Each structure stands twice: as structure tokens, then as C-alpha cells.
């Protein structure tokens, strides 16, 4: 967002993220008032990948730290947990509910 001459916030870019299957989403960008027709596609993709992958690495590192069997199997056993807990981990969010509901409806 940026401020215009009157000090009001203007939306410059919108990002719509649509879950397409378990663990995968498609990101759609929209730049309000700006066109990037002159920009090569590979440059746009490299920018968006850099933008999105910042949290992806952190999320993956956290998942590995919690659920990597080679690192934490012994700790889980000592604490009374099943050694396989968390290995089928999928990071879901409330935005996935509509897709999951649709798939259940479609398959019945």
C-alpha cells in the first residue's frame, strides 16, 4: 500500500492464494493501476518466488525440527509419545475448508 497526495492509503497490489490440492496453492497477483507488460515473465516469477519463499524456509525448518525422525525419535519415546507422531504433517489453514468440503461433496 502507498499513500496518495491526500494521505489516503491506496492498494497497489492484491494477492489471491487459492488452494488447489493438499499442500499446494496457486498465487494470483494483481497490480492496481500498474501494468507489467514490459517485464519478462521469468523476472516476475523470480521476484514472486523470492517473496513467497521467505516464510516457506522457516515453516519447513520448524516442521523438520518438530518431526524429523532421525533427530527426535528418541526424545519422543522418552517423553511417552509415539515415535511416528507428526510424520504425516500437512500445514492446513481455514482457507482450505472450502476446497476440502467441495472435494468431499464431489466424491460422494
Tab-separated table of C-alpha atoms in Angstrom:
chain	number	residue	atom	x	y	z
A	1	UNK	CA	0.000	0.000	0.000
A	2	UNK	CA	1.056	3.546	-0.597
A	3	UNK	CA	-0.331	6.909	0.446
A	4	UNK	CA	-1.710	9.241	-2.178
A	5	UNK	CA	-1.383	13.044	-2.180
A	6	UNK	CA	-4.314	13.376	0.247
A	7	UNK	CA	-2.785	10.939	2.743
A	8	UNK	CA	-5.233	8.128	1.995
A	9	UNK	CA	-3.962	4.591	1.643
A	10	UNK	CA	-4.199	3.130	-1.845
A	11	UNK	CA	-3.997	-0.571	-2.583
A	12	UNK	CA	-1.254	-1.228	-5.127
A	13	UNK	CA	-1.107	-4.987	-5.242
A	14	UNK	CA	-3.503	-7.769	-4.322
A	15	UNK	CA	-2.502	-11.382	-3.888
A	16	UNK	CA	-5.101	-14.123	-4.113
A	17	UNK	CA	-3.947	-17.527	-2.904
A	18	UNK	CA	-6.141	-20.444	-3.952
A	19	UNK	CA	-5.550	-23.947	-2.571
A	20	UNK	CA	-5.506	-26.384	-5.499
A	21	UNK	CA	-4.691	-29.627	-3.673
A	22	UNK	CA	-3.420	-30.751	-0.293
A	23	UNK	CA	-0.251	-28.822	0.483
A	24	UNK	CA	-0.281	-26.785	-2.766
A	25	UNK	CA	-1.688	-23.376	-3.604
A	26	UNK	CA	-1.720	-21.112	-6.629
A	27	UNK	CA	-0.922	-17.426	-6.155
A	28	UNK	CA	-2.521	-14.823	-8.400
A	29	UNK	CA	-1.140	-11.286	-8.415
A	30	UNK	CA	-2.986	-8.141	-9.407
A	31	UNK	CA	-1.319	-4.746	-9.591
A	32	UNK	CA	-3.888	-1.948	-9.384
A	33	UNK	CA	-3.134	0.819	-11.826
A	34	UNK	CA	0.178	-0.668	-12.851
A	35	UNK	CA	0.920	-2.894	-15.771
A	36	UNK	CA	3.993	-5.014	-16.054
A	37	UNK	CA	3.612	-5.978	-19.712
A	38	UNK	CA	7.150	-4.786	-20.320
A	39	UNK	CA	8.584	-7.112	-17.676
A	40	UNK	CA	9.778	-10.546	-18.808
A	41	UNK	CA	7.856	-13.432	-17.245
A	42	UNK	CA	10.995	-15.024	-15.809
A	43	UNK	CA	11.730	-11.798	-13.900
A	44	UNK	CA	8.226	-11.651	-12.436
A	45	UNK	CA	8.498	-15.313	-11.387
A	46	UNK	CA	11.907	-14.829	-9.790
A	47	UNK	CA	10.584	-11.889	-7.776
A	48	UNK	CA	7.465	-13.738	-6.642
A	49	UNK	CA	9.465	-16.844	-5.693
A	50	UNK	CA	11.821	-14.746	-3.588
A	51	UNK	CA	8.829	-13.032	-1.967
A	52	UNK	CA	6.990	-16.256	-1.117
A	53	UNK	CA	9.932	-18.478	-0.205
A	54	UNK	CA	10.988	-16.390	2.795
A	55	UNK	CA	8.371	-17.965	5.068
A	56	UNK	CA	8.475	-21.316	3.306
A	57	UNK	CA	12.005	-21.967	4.520
A	58	UNK	CA	11.090	-21.002	8.084
A	59	UNK	CA	7.994	-23.209	8.051
A	60	UNK	CA	9.957	-26.153	6.659
A	61	UNK	CA	12.737	-25.715	9.228
A	62	UNK	CA	10.157	-25.697	12.022
A	63	UNK	CA	8.461	-28.823	10.650
A	64	UNK	CA	11.791	-30.646	10.414
A	65	UNK	CA	12.764	-29.559	13.919
A	66	UNK	CA	9.497	-30.912	15.301
A	67	UNK	CA	9.039	-34.055	13.269
A	68	UNK	CA	12.357	-35.283	11.849
A	69	UNK	CA	12.538	-38.918	12.983
A	70	UNK	CA	16.332	-39.064	12.951
A	71	UNK	CA	16.586	-36.082	15.280
A	72	UNK	CA	13.694	-36.506	17.669
A	73	UNK	CA	12.556	-40.163	17.709
A	74	UNK	CA	14.462	-40.879	20.908
A	75	UNK	CA	13.161	-37.720	22.607
A	76	UNK	CA	9.574	-38.614	21.709
A	77	UNK	CA	9.974	-42.131	23.133
A	78	UNK	CA	11.465	-40.784	26.356
A	79	UNK	CA	8.549	-38.369	26.739
A	80	UNK	CA	5.938	-41.084	26.166
A	81	UNK	CA	4.924	-40.115	22.615
A	82	UNK	CA	4.551	-42.423	19.632
A	83	UNK	CA	7.733	-42.251	17.566
A	84	UNK	CA	5.722	-41.671	14.351
A	85	UNK	CA	3.677	-38.714	15.602
A	86	UNK	CA	3.693	-35.834	13.148
A	87	UNK	CA	5.223	-37.580	10.161
A	88	UNK	CA	2.046	-37.172	8.117
A	89	UNK	CA	2.112	-33.457	8.848
A	90	UNK	CA	0.271	-31.131	6.458
A	91	UNK	CA	0.072	-27.430	7.150
A	92	UNK	CA	-3.612	-26.639	6.732
A	93	UNK	CA	-5.466	-23.401	7.233
A	94	UNK	CA	-9.065	-22.207	7.334
A	95	UNK	CA	-8.756	-21.239	3.672
A	96	UNK	CA	-8.547	-24.951	2.842
A	97	UNK	CA	-12.001	-25.701	4.274
A	98	UNK	CA	-13.959	-24.762	1.158
A	99	UNK	CA	-11.728	-26.870	-1.084
A	100	UNK	CA	-11.911	-29.852	1.269
A	101	UNK	CA	-15.707	-29.518	1.508
A	102	UNK	CA	-16.047	-29.308	-2.265
A	103	UNK	CA	-13.918	-32.418	-2.766
A	104	UNK	CA	-15.978	-34.350	-0.224
A	105	UNK	CA	-19.185	-33.258	-1.945
A	106	UNK	CA	-17.799	-34.057	-5.402
A	107	UNK	CA	-16.616	-37.540	-4.439
A	108	UNK	CA	-19.950	-38.575	-2.869
